[in-house]
Coordinates of N, CA and C in Angstrom, one line a residue:
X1 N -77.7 97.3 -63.3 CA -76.8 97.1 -62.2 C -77.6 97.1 -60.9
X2 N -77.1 96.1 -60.0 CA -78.1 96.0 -58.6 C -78.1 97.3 -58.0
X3 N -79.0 97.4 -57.2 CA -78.6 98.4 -56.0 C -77.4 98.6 -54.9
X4 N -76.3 99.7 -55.1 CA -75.6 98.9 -54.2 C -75.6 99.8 -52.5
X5 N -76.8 100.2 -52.3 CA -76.9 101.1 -51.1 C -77.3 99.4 -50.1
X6 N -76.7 100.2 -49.1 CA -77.0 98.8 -47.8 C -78.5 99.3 -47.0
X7 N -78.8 97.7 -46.6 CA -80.3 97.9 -46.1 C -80.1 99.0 -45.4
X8 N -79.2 99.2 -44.5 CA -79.6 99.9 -42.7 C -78.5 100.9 -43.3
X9 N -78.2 102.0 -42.6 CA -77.0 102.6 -42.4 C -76.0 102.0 -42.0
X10 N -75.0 102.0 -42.0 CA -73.8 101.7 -41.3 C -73.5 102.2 -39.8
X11 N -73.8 103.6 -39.6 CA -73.9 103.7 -38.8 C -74.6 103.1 -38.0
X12 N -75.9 103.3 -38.1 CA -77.2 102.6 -36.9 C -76.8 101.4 -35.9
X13 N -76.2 100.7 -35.9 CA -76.2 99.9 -35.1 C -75.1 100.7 -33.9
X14 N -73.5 101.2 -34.2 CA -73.0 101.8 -33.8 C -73.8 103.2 -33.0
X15 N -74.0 103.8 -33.3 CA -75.2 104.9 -32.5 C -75.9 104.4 -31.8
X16 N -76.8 103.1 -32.3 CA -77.8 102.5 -31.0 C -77.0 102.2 -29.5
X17 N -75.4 102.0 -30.0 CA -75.0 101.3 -29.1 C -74.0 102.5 -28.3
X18 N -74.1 103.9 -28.6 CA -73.4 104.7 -27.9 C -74.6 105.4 -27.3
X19 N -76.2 105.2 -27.9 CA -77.1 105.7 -26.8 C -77.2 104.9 -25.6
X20 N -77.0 103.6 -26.1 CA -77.6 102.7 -24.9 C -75.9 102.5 -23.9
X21 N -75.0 103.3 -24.2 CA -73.6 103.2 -23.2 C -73.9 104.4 -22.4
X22 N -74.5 105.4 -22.8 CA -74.6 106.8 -22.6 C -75.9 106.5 -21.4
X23 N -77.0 105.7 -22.0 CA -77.9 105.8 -20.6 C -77.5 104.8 -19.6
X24 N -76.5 103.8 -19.9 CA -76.4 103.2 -18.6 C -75.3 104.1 -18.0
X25 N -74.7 104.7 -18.5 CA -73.5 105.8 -17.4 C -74.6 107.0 -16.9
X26 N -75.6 106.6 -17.9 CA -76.8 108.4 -16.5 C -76.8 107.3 -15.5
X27 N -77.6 106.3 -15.7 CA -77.8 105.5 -14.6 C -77.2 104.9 -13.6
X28 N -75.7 104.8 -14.0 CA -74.8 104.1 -13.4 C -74.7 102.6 -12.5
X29 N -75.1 102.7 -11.5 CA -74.9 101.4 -10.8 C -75.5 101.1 -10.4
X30 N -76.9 101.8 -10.3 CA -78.0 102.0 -9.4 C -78.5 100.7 -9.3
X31 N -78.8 100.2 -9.8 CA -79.3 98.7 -9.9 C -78.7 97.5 -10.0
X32 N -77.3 97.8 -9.8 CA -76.7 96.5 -9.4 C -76.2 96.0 -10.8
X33 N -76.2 95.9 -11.7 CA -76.0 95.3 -13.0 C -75.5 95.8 -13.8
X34 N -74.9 97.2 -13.5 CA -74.2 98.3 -14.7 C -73.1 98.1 -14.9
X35 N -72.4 97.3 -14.6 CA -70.9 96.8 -14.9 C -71.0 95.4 -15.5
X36 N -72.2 94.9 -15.4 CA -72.4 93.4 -16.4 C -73.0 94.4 -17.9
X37 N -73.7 95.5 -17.7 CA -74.6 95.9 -18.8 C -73.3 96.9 -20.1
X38 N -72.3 97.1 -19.1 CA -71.4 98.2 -19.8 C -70.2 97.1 -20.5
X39 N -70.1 95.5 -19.6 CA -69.8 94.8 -20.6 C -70.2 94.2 -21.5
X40 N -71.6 94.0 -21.4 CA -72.3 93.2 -23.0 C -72.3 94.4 -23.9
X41 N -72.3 95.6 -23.6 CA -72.1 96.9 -24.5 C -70.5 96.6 -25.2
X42 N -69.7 96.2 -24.5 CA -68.2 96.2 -24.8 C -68.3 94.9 -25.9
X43 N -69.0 93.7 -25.2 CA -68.7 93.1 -26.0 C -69.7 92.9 -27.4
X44 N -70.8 93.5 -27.6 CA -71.4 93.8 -29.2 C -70.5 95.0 -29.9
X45 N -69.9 96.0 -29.1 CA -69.2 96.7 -30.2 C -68.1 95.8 -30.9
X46 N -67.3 95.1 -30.1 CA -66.2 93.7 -30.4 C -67.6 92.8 -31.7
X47 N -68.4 92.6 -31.4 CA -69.2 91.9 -32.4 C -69.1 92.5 -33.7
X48 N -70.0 94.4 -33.6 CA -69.8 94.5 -34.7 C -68.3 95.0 -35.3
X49 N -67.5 95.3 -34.5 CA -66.1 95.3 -35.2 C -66.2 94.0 -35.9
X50 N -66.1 92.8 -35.5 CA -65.7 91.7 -36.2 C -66.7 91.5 -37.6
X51 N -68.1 92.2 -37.4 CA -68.9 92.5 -38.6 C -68.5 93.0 -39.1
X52 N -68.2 94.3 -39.5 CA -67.2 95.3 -40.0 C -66.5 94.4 -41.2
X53 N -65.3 93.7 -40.3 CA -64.3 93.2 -40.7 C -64.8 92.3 -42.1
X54 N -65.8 91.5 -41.3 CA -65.9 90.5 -42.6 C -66.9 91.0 -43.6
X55 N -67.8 92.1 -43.9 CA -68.4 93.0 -44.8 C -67.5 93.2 -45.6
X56 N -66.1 94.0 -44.8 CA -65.1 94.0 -45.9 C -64.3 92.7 -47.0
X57 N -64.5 92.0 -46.2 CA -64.0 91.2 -47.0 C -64.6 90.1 -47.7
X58 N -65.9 90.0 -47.1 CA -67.2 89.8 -48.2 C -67.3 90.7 -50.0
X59 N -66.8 91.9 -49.5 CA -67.3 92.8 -50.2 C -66.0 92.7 -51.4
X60 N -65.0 92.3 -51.0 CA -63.9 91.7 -51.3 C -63.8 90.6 -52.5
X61 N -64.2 89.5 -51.6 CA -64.7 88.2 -52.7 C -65.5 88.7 -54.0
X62 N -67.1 89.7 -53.5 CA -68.2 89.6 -54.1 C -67.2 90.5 -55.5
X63 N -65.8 91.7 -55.4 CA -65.3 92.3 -56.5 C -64.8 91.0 -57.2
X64 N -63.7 90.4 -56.4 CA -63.3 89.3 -57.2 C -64.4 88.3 -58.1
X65 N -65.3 88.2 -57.3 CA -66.2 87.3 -58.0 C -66.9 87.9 -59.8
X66 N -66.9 89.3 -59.5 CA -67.9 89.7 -60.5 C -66.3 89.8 -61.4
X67 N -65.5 90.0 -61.4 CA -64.0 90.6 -61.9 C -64.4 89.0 -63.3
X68 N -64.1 88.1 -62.0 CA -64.1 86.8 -63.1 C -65.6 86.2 -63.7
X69 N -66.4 86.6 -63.3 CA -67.3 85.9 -64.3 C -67.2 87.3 -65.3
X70 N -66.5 88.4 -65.6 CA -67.0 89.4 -66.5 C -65.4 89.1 -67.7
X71 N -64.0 88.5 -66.7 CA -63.6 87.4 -68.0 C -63.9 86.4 -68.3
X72 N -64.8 85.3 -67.6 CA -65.5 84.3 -68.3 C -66.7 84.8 -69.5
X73 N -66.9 85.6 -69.5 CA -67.9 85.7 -70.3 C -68.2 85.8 -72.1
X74 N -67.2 86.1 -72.2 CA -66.8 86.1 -73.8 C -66.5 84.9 -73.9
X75 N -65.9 83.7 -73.1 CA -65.7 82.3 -72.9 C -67.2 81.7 -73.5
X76 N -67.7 82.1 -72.2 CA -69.3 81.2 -72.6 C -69.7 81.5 -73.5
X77 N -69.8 82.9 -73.8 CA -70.4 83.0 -74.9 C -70.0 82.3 -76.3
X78 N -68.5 82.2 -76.5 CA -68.0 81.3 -78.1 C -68.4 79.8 -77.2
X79 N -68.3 79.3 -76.2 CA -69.5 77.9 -76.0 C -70.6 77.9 -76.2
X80 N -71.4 78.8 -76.0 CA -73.1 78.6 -76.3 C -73.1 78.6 -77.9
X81 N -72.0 79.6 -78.8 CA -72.7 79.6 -80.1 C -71.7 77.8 -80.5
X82 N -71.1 77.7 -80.0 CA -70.5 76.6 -80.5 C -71.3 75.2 -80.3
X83 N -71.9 75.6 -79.0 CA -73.0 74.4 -78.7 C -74.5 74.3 -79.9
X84 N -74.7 75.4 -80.0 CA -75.6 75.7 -80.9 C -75.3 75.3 -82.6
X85 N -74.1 75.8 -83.2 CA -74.1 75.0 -84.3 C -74.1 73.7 -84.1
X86 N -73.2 72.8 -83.0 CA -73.0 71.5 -83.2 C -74.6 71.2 -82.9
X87 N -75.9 71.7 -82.3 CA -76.8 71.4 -82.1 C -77.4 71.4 -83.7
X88 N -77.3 72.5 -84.0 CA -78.2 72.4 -85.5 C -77.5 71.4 -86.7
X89 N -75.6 71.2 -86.8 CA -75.3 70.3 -87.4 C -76.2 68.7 -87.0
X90 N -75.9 68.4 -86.2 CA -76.7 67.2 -85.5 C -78.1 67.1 -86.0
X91 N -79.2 68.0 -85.6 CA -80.5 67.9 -86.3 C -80.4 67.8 -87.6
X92 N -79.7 68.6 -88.5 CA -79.8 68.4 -90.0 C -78.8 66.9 -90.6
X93 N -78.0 66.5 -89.7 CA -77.7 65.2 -89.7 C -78.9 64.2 -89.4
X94 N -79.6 64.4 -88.7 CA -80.4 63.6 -87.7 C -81.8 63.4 -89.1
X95 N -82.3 64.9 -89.5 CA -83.8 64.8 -89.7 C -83.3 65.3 -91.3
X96 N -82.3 65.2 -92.4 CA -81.9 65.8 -93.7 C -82.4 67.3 -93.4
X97 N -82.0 68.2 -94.4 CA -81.8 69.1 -94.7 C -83.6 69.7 -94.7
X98 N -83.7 71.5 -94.0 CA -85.2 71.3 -93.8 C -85.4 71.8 -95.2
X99 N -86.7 72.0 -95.2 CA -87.6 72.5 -96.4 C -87.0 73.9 -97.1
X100 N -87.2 74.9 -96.0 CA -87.0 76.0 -96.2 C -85.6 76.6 -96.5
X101 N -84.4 75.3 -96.8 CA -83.0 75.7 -96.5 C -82.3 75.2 -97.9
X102 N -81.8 76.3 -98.5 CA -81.6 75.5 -100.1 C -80.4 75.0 -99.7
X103 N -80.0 73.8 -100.4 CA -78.6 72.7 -100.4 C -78.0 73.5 -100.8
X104 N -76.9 73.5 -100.1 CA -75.4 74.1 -101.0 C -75.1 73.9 -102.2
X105 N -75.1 72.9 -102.9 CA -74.8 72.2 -104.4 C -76.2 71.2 -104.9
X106 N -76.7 72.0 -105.5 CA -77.9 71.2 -106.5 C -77.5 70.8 -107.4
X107 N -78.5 69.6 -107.8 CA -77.9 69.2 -109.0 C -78.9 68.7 -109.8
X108 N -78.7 68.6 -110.6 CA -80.3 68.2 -111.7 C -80.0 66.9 -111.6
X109 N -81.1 66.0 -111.3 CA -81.7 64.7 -111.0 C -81.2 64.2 -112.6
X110 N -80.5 62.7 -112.4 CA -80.2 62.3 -113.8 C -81.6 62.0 -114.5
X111 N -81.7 62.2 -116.1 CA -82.8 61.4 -116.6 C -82.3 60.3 -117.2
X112 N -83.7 59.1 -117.1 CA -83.2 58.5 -118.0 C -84.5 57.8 -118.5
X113 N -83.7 57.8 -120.1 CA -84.8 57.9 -121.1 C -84.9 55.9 -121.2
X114 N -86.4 56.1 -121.3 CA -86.1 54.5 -121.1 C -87.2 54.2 -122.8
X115 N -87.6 55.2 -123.8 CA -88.2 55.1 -124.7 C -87.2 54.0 -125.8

């Protein structure tokens, strides 16, 4: 079974982004830009909310996904063996019966006496 731990934490991005809300409010306005910098903060938490959102429902699909290839699979499997006899009927149609494989019904070769 894969790994199912995530690269990063979950948290980390969220915490980067309450240190970096936290030092623009030490700094406040001082430079002119703290109310453009406290909205691009506003707007990547709206980002990763919307990440959030679709992880879940990524994660969603990826159940349904595994759900049905794990009922397909006893499917494929009676196809592969079924591809496989029609494969070996076929060769032993194709090339007669091998060497190593006794015929079902033998039969003793007629004689005939020509004395």
């Amino acid at each position: 079974m894969p790994d199912r731990r995530p690269l990063l934490p979950a948290a980390l991005p969220r915490k980067l982004l309450e240190r970096v809300r936290a030092r623009l409010a030490e700094r406040g306005d001082a430079d002119g830009g703290g109310g453009r910098a406290l909205r691009l903060a506003d707007q990547a938490e709206r980002v990763l909310d919307r990440l959030d959102d679709t992880a879940r429902v990524l994660e969603r699909v990826a159940r349904a996904e595994l759900a049905l290839v794990e009922r397909m699979l006893p499917i494929v499997d009676d196809l592969g063996a079924l591809v496989k006899l029609t494969l070996e009927d076929a060769r032993r149609r194709a090339l007669g019966p091998a060497a190593d494989v006794a015929p079902r019904h033998r039969r003793d070769p007629d004689v005939i006496d020509v004395d």
